Amino acid sequence: MTIILDYSLFFEICDILGTLAFAISGLRLAAAKDFDWFGAYVVGLTTAIGGGTLRDVLLHATPFWMTNPLYLICSAFALIWVIAFKKRLVNQEHTWFLFDAIGLGLFTVTGIERTLSMDFPYWVAIMMGTMTGAAGGVLRDVLINETPLIFRKDIYATACICGGILFMLCDMAGLPREITGVLAGIAVIGIRILAVRYHVMLPVLHIDHQEEESNNK
Amino acid sequence: MTIILDYSLFFEICDILGTLAFAISGLRLAAAKDFDWFGAYVVGLTTAIGGGTLRDVLLHATPFWMTNPLYLICSAFALIWVIAFKKRLVNQEHTWFLFDAIGLGLFTVTGIERTLSMDFPYWVAIMMGTMTGAAGGVLRDVLINETPLIFRKDIYATACICGGILFMLCDMAGLPREITGVLAGIAVIGIRILAVRYHVMLPVLHIDHQEEESNNK
Amino acid sequence: MTIILDYSLFFEICDILGTLAFAISGLRLAAAKDFDWFGAYVVGLTTAIGGGTLRDVLLHATPFWMTNPLYLICSAFALIWVIAFKKRLVNQEHTWFLFDAIGLGLFTVTGIERTLSMDFPYWVAIMMGTMTGAAGGVLRDVLINETPLIFRKDIYATACICGGILFMLCDMAGLPREITGVLAGIAVIGIRILAVRYHVMLPVLHIDHQEEESNNK
């Protein structure tokens, strides 16, 4: 691999792979609920663009997908892919997991950079980066009427937060933004992959059962 | 019917009928969940104004109902109607279905026109029109904790998309906006009514059950 | 209590107590669903800041918590509190209920004042005040996948509406804003506490069961 990659082309490829992987995760969960093609498409699209949309609404920016049809097209392509390969999606599991991690890393960094460019402090940028990466999955689970998976399982948003903190530290140390972005993205991807591989999870918040009762009364 | 109707009065009547029908659909589903009057009102109101609100938030416009109390009043009237006619709502089923379809057509066209007036391209306008018509029902189902009905049953949002494409074609062909709007609205209403009458549905997205399992693990 | 309290300090203390109480209500319900620490934190934070965020998005203002890290810190403190006192939270029930009512009163008044300062009419301000106080709990219940509690039980949002109407009347009568705010806040707190104490509830919206069936078909 001695080919010199165009920097922005590299990001565009990661963006497309991440969007496809996010959309496919939404489509598969929608299929498990017997949604029709339209419903599944909306869930897939929401998974892919929901995080960035929430970020842009909070930042008072025009939602990123309203100026570029790429994300709608990618989600449509993901729908066609799922319809075509429905029996073989299981075998592609590892590939899509990897692309999902790449998307998570890229979206987090994109969200941080966009927020900092609007003169918000680091802590807001880290929150927005985490939202860009992880909120799409939460909206997906709201639409399919399940409790959000990332609130119960695996390290997902936590990887975004760690990557965000690394971004802040590198940026404070004066590293160039491009290197900072790549390092933070790799951190998110690495933490996500290692956490799944070694079954690292956050502790569950337990309170007395009696407590829960009285709480729901 | 040789009466010459005032154009804007005609739209205002359709707007009121649509708002009432949307609110009543929310109120009935809330009643089925034993919500109290306040909860039911919020669900009815959300069904009626949710789609347009989401559109306005994404377009960075002031939500339409914040400048005109008509929609809150219509929703309150719908609540009174449901309380008063609770035993006879079943007999009004066809009437409310028709008003709902009229609302769907009008809201779609309104959403498209508002988006185009802000210089967005057609594809964004079609999405926003569809959202204006159909997202209220999705928010309603999120609030009553059900999977969104329009993702599983009937042609609903699909009618908005077809009407939106017709709007685009007529507008590109140079037809006056008023005629374009009426044609697109009639298309939405017609497709919606015919789809329900002849039980036309979109295909369900099916993937292997084994697949779903591994996906939820 | 003859100590002269600094006015803004007094509000800041109420704000912190309210934020803590709201966050703790979210954390406890998240714990009952076996969320991990991160998921529980997000639910707690959403309960605390969700209502004000929805208000600010609709008003096109920068969400209040993006300019002051206090709310994120309070929610983190609430998480630590719940982890530390998990067995004794039941005994603190009355205290947290009181703080929750104080938060409800303060958030309602804050929402009304913010909306009026942007030249919206009273009816929009009352809606925004109610949303500031009550929408966080709705978003919390959406995230934990339950039907919103405030749509089914107790007087909660209704207390905000009553307080909002009192605010409007006092303001129209020419009372100074500070006194108006305090009176409205006390009204919200008082109505909330009395309603729970005397089990006052709104009527449930009932329609025929046959009706519900046909509606869900």
XYZ file of C-alpha atoms in Angstrom, chain B residues 25 27-29 31-40 42-43 45 53 56-57 60-63 65-69 72 79 82-83 86-87 89-90 93 142-145 153, chain C residues 57-60 115 120-121 123-124 127-128 130-131 134 138 141-142 145-148 150-154 157-158 161 202-208 210-212 214-217:
86
model
C -56.211 10.002 15.652
C -56.516 11.267 21.038
C -58.043 7.880 20.231
C -54.745 6.039 20.508
C -57.384 6.898 25.117
C -56.576 3.266 24.354
C -53.570 3.674 26.673
C -55.596 5.214 29.525
C -53.952 8.601 29.266
C -55.594 11.425 31.192
C -57.056 14.475 29.446
C -53.796 16.369 29.531
C -51.757 13.442 28.201
C -54.311 12.784 25.478
C -50.514 16.467 24.191
C -50.592 13.336 22.025
C -51.521 18.095 19.498
C -42.612 21.397 13.836
C -39.528 24.043 10.842
C -36.808 23.051 13.306
C -34.539 26.986 11.108
C -37.943 28.618 10.837
C -40.136 29.570 13.791
C -42.541 26.649 14.298
C -48.044 27.058 15.473
C -46.108 29.600 17.586
C -47.492 32.457 15.489
C -51.092 31.276 15.291
C -53.079 29.706 18.154
C -53.879 24.533 19.786
C -60.448 16.686 22.721
C -63.780 12.891 21.549
C -65.090 13.281 25.108
C -66.884 8.770 22.541
C -69.497 6.144 21.763
C -66.635 7.852 17.008
C -66.781 4.457 15.295
C -64.728 6.544 11.041
C -43.302 7.233 20.078
C -45.287 9.034 22.811
C -47.757 6.170 23.237
C -44.850 3.706 23.176
C -48.973 -0.726 7.564
C -34.599 24.597 20.058
C -38.154 25.816 19.374
C -37.192 29.393 20.310
C -33.990 29.239 18.213
C -40.063 33.185 26.039
C -43.773 35.905 22.109
C -47.337 36.223 23.437
C -49.963 31.638 25.451
C -46.669 30.644 23.815
C -46.617 26.421 26.732
C -42.852 26.922 26.808
C -44.829 23.947 30.857
C -42.449 22.296 28.390
C -42.426 18.779 32.164
C -41.439 12.793 28.838
C -39.769 7.946 29.575
C -39.214 7.754 25.813
C -39.226 2.883 26.606
C -42.238 3.507 28.851
C -45.406 5.494 28.210
C -44.825 8.937 29.731
C -47.039 12.508 33.385
C -49.615 11.586 30.727
C -51.159 8.977 32.990
C -50.657 9.961 36.608
C -50.770 12.860 38.998
C -47.713 19.577 33.799
C -51.115 20.890 34.880
C -50.061 25.518 33.288
C -57.142 14.546 35.962
C -59.927 12.409 34.480
C -58.792 9.575 32.225
C -59.923 9.773 28.599
C -62.085 6.716 28.049
C -63.684 5.649 24.834
C -65.411 2.383 24.025
C -64.774 -1.623 20.619
C -63.576 1.781 19.526
C -59.988 1.041 20.489
C -61.246 -0.623 15.392
C -58.657 2.054 15.879
C -55.779 -0.373 16.099
C -56.894 -2.515 13.229
